[in-house]
PDB file of C-alpha atoms in Angstrom:
ATOM      1  CA  PHE A   1       0.020  11.079  24.000  1.00  0.00           C
ATOM      2  CA  GLY A   2      -0.690  13.034  21.619  1.00  0.00           C
ATOM      3  CA  ALA A   3       1.518  16.210  19.405  1.00  0.00           C
ATOM      4  CA  LYS A   4      -0.626  18.618  20.639  1.00  0.00           C
ATOM      5  CA  PHE A   5      -0.733  19.238  24.131  1.00  0.00           C
ATOM      6  CA  PRO A   6      -1.620  22.734  24.832  1.00  0.00           C
ATOM      7  CA  LYS A   7       1.714  24.462  26.663  1.00  0.00           C
ATOM      8  CA  GLU A   8       0.168  26.193  29.364  1.00  0.00           C
ATOM      9  CA  TYR A   9      -1.017  22.461  31.164  1.00  0.00           C
ATOM     10  CA  ASN A  10       2.509  21.544  31.301  1.00  0.00           C
ATOM     11  CA  ILE A  11       1.936  23.300  35.073  1.00  0.00           C
ATOM     12  CA  TYR A  12       0.342  19.933  35.682  1.00  0.00           C
ATOM     13  CA  LEU A  13       2.471  17.245  34.614  1.00  0.00           C
ATOM     14  CA  ARG A  14       4.042  16.048  37.896  1.00  0.00           C
ATOM     15  CA  ASN A  15       5.123  12.405  38.574  1.00  0.00           C
ATOM     16  CA  ASP A  16       2.238  10.950  38.637  1.00  0.00           C
ATOM     17  CA  VAL A  17       1.165  12.634  35.371  1.00  0.00           C
ATOM     18  CA  ILE A  18       3.483  11.842  31.838  1.00  0.00           C
ATOM     19  CA  TYR A  19       2.661  13.252  28.950  1.00  0.00           C
ATOM     20  CA  ASN A  20       4.542  11.020  26.442  1.00  0.00           C
ATOM     21  CA  GLY A  21       4.238  13.339  23.367  1.00  0.00           C
ATOM     22  CA  TYR A  22       3.658  11.766  19.584  1.00  0.00           C
ATOM     23  CA  VAL A  23       4.338   7.612  19.860  1.00  0.00           C
ATOM     24  CA  GLU A  24       5.890   5.912  17.294  1.00  0.00           C
ATOM     25  CA  ASP A  25       4.548   2.311  18.739  1.00  0.00           C
ATOM     26  CA  LEU A  26       1.487   3.364  19.726  1.00  0.00           C
ATOM     27  CA  GLY A  27       0.586  -0.812  20.216  1.00  0.00           C
ATOM     28  CA  ALA A  28       3.665  -1.295  22.808  1.00  0.00           C
ATOM     29  CA  ALA A  29       2.623   2.017  25.127  1.00  0.00           C
ATOM     30  CA  LEU A  30      -0.832   0.800  25.481  1.00  0.00           C
ATOM     31  CA  ASP A  31       0.316  -2.276  26.992  1.00  0.00           C
ATOM     32  CA  ASP A  32       1.980  -0.395  29.532  1.00  0.00           C
ATOM     33  CA  MET A  33      -1.536   1.359  30.327  1.00  0.00           C
ATOM     34  CA  ASP A  34      -4.014   0.596  33.320  1.00  0.00           C
ATOM     35  CA  VAL A  35      -7.047   2.800  32.103  1.00  0.00           C
ATOM     36  CA  ALA A  36      -7.225   5.449  29.209  1.00  0.00           C
ATOM     37  CA  LEU A  37      -8.949   9.071  30.056  1.00  0.00           C
ATOM     38  CA  ILE A  38      -9.296  10.568  26.650  1.00  0.00           C
ATOM     39  CA  PRO A  39     -11.176  14.156  27.074  1.00  0.00           C
ATOM     40  CA  SER A  40     -12.591  14.652  23.432  1.00  0.00           C
ATOM     41  CA  PHE A  41     -14.837  18.232  23.611  1.00  0.00           C
ATOM     42  CA  PHE A  42     -14.473  19.514  20.216  1.00  0.00           C
ATOM     43  CA  GLY A  43     -13.451  18.531  16.794  1.00  0.00           C
ATOM     44  CA  ALA A  44     -15.744  16.443  13.931  1.00  0.00           C
ATOM     45  CA  GLY A  45     -16.309  13.241  13.385  1.00  0.00           C
ATOM     46  CA  MET A  46     -15.390  10.012  14.795  1.00  0.00           C
ATOM     47  CA  GLN A  47     -11.759   9.981  16.961  1.00  0.00           C
ATOM     48  CA  LEU A  48     -10.331   6.252  15.967  1.00  0.00           C
ATOM     49  CA  LYS A  49      -7.978   6.919  19.139  1.00  0.00           C
ATOM     50  CA  ILE A  50     -11.388   6.395  21.960  1.00  0.00           C
ATOM     51  CA  PHE A  51     -11.670   3.311  20.434  1.00  0.00           C
ATOM     52  CA  GLU A  52      -8.020   1.438  20.789  1.00  0.00           C
ATOM     53  CA  PRO A  53      -7.719   1.269  24.545  1.00  0.00           C
ATOM     54  CA  PRO A  54     -11.615  -0.445  24.603  1.00  0.00           C
ATOM     55  CA  SER A  55     -10.677  -2.762  21.897  1.00  0.00           C
ATOM     56  CA  ARG A  56      -7.819  -4.027  23.745  1.00  0.00           C
ATOM     57  CA  GLY A  57      -9.899  -4.349  26.874  1.00  0.00           C
ATOM     58  CA  ILE A  58      -8.058  -1.144  28.762  1.00  0.00           C
ATOM     59  CA  PRO A  59     -11.019   0.917  30.955  1.00  0.00           C
ATOM     60  CA  THR A  60     -11.596   4.356  29.077  1.00  0.00           C
ATOM     61  CA  ILE A  61     -13.133   7.090  29.997  1.00  0.00           C
ATOM     62  CA  THR A  62     -14.077   9.152  27.605  1.00  0.00           C
ATOM     63  CA  SER A  63     -16.388  11.789  26.135  1.00  0.00           C
ATOM     64  CA  PRO A  64     -19.724  11.046  24.626  1.00  0.00           C
ATOM     65  CA  ARG A  65     -19.116  13.127  21.596  1.00  0.00           C
ATOM     66  CA  GLY A  66     -16.259  11.323  19.897  1.00  0.00           C
ATOM     67  CA  LEU A  67     -18.283   8.172  19.865  1.00  0.00           C
ATOM     68  CA  ALA A  68     -20.061   9.478  16.715  1.00  0.00           C
ATOM     69  CA  GLY A  69     -22.817   7.233  17.259  1.00  0.00           C
ATOM     70  CA  TYR A  70     -21.637   3.922  18.152  1.00  0.00           C
ATOM     71  CA  PRO A  71     -23.186   1.589  20.812  1.00  0.00           C
ATOM     72  CA  LEU A  72     -20.293   1.654  23.331  1.00  0.00           C
ATOM     73  CA  GLU A  73     -22.930   2.473  26.684  1.00  0.00           C
ATOM     74  CA  ASP A  74     -22.024   4.504  29.677  1.00  0.00           C
ATOM     75  CA  GLY A  75     -21.082   1.931  32.640  1.00  0.00           C
ATOM     76  CA  LYS A  76     -20.978  -1.087  30.706  1.00  0.00           C
ATOM     77  CA  HIS A  77     -18.619  -0.776  27.845  1.00  0.00           C
ATOM     78  CA  VAL A  78     -16.923   2.464  28.931  1.00  0.00           C
ATOM     79  CA  LEU A  79     -17.373   5.302  31.715  1.00  0.00           C
ATOM     80  CA  LEU A  80     -18.303   8.548  29.330  1.00  0.00           C
ATOM     81  CA  ALA A  81     -17.964  12.505  31.213  1.00  0.00           C
ATOM     82  CA  SER A  82     -18.914  16.006  29.858  1.00  0.00           C
ATOM     83  CA  SER A  83     -16.873  17.281  32.763  1.00  0.00           C
ATOM     84  CA  THR A  84     -13.788  17.515  34.407  1.00  0.00           C
ATOM     85  CA  ASP A  85     -15.199  16.438  37.613  1.00  0.00           C
ATOM     86  CA  LYS A  86     -17.324  13.743  36.173  1.00  0.00           C
ATOM     87  CA  PHE A  87     -14.244  12.540  34.648  1.00  0.00           C
ATOM     88  CA  VAL A  88     -12.013  12.735  38.008  1.00  0.00           C
ATOM     89  CA  GLU A  89     -15.383  10.835  40.051  1.00  0.00           C
ATOM     90  CA  HIS A  90     -14.818   7.659  37.041  1.00  0.00           C
ATOM     91  CA  LEU A  91     -11.127   8.355  37.463  1.00  0.00           C
ATOM     92  CA  ILE A  92     -11.860   7.373  41.329  1.00  0.00           C
ATOM     93  CA  ASN A  93     -13.962   4.914  40.548  1.00  0.00           C
ATOM     94  CA  LEU A  94     -11.512   2.695  38.554  1.00  0.00           C
ATOM     95  CA  GLN A  95      -9.875   2.378  41.791  1.00  0.00           C
ATOM     96  CA  ASP A  96     -12.411  -0.672  41.803  1.00  0.00           C
ATOM     97  CA  ILE A  97     -10.947  -3.704  40.241  1.00  0.00           C
ATOM     98  CA  ASN A  98     -14.144  -4.743  39.702  1.00  0.00           C
ATOM     99  CA  LEU A  99     -15.210  -1.996  37.499  1.00  0.00           C
ATOM    100  CA  ARG A 100     -12.461  -2.507  35.788  1.00  0.00           C
ATOM    101  CA  ARG A 101     -12.686  -6.028  34.837  1.00  0.00           C
ATOM    102  CA  SER A 102     -15.991  -5.559  34.092  1.00  0.00           C
ATOM    103  CA  LEU A 103     -15.734  -2.591  31.727  1.00  0.00           C
ATOM    104  CA  SER A 104     -12.734  -4.463  30.126  1.00  0.00           C
ATOM    105  CA  LYS A 105     -15.280  -7.912  29.679  1.00  0.00           C
ATOM    106  CA  GLU A 106     -17.595  -6.107  27.850  1.00  0.00           C
ATOM    107  CA  SER A 107     -15.495  -3.372  25.958  1.00  0.00           C
ATOM    108  CA  LEU A 108     -13.517  -6.510  23.974  1.00  0.00           C
ATOM    109  CA  LYS A 109     -16.835  -8.518  23.542  1.00  0.00           C
ATOM    110  CA  ILE A 110     -18.665  -5.006  21.589  1.00  0.00           C
ATOM    111  CA  CYS A 111     -15.408  -3.929  19.971  1.00  0.00           C
ATOM    112  CA  ASN A 112     -14.623  -7.714  18.688  1.00  0.00           C
ATOM    113  CA  ARG A 113     -18.134  -7.590  17.047  1.00  0.00           C
ATOM    114  CA  LEU A 114     -18.226  -4.687  15.929  1.00  0.00           C
ATOM    115  CA  PHE A 115     -14.892  -3.852  14.441  1.00  0.00           C
ATOM    116  CA  SER A 116     -14.061  -7.709  13.248  1.00  0.00           C
ATOM    117  CA  GLN A 117     -13.168  -8.590  10.098  1.00  0.00           C
ATOM    118  CA  GLU A 118     -16.209 -10.504   9.793  1.00  0.00           C
ATOM    119  CA  SER A 119     -18.386  -6.967  10.425  1.00  0.00           C
ATOM    120  CA  PHE A 120     -15.960  -5.396   8.157  1.00  0.00           C
ATOM    121  CA  ASP A 121     -16.560  -8.186   5.171  1.00  0.00           C
ATOM    122  CA  LEU A 122     -20.959  -7.526   6.433  1.00  0.00           C
ATOM    123  CA  ILE A 123     -20.649  -3.952   5.534  1.00  0.00           C
ATOM    124  CA  ILE A 124     -18.287  -3.956   2.467  1.00  0.00           C
ATOM    125  CA  LEU A 125     -20.759  -7.010   1.046  1.00  0.00           C
ATOM    126  CA  ASP A 126     -23.947  -4.993   2.121  1.00  0.00           C
ATOM    127  CA  GLU A 127     -22.719  -1.815   0.165  1.00  0.00           C
ATOM    128  CA  ILE A 128     -21.738  -3.768  -2.958  1.00  0.00           C
ATOM    129  CA  LYS A 129     -25.156  -5.498  -3.314  1.00  0.00           C
ATOM    130  CA  LYS A 130     -26.646  -1.958  -3.037  1.00  0.00           C
ATOM    131  CA  LEU A 131     -24.471  -0.652  -5.876  1.00  0.00           C
ATOM    132  CA  THR A 132     -25.326  -3.168  -8.076  1.00  0.00           C
ATOM    133  CA  LYS A 133     -29.169  -3.416  -7.706  1.00  0.00           C
TER     134      LYS A 133
END
């Protein structure tokens, strides 16, 4: 997915690798996924695209820098990789259905806690209290 796929990588697109580009309905596109591979090696700040798959229980391999301090743990909630070799290793490891199930279960738990309406409300109320002191 995404509108900025480097043209020099087109040689890697084969029958088993699909580049969808920009999608109008991300939810529907994610519903068709078994795993998410989201390399994020440069740029600034949190990368929201990293959080959508784990929030849906999709086992996710991503780069540590994109988590921006959120407490998703390597091997428990997501798989973290900082090199091509590590991404490939994790992708091979995800052939294990038990690993996929565990990552799915644990990522749903933490994301529901972190991104629930209740959590957002508590953050907003806390900030309002700070401003009114």
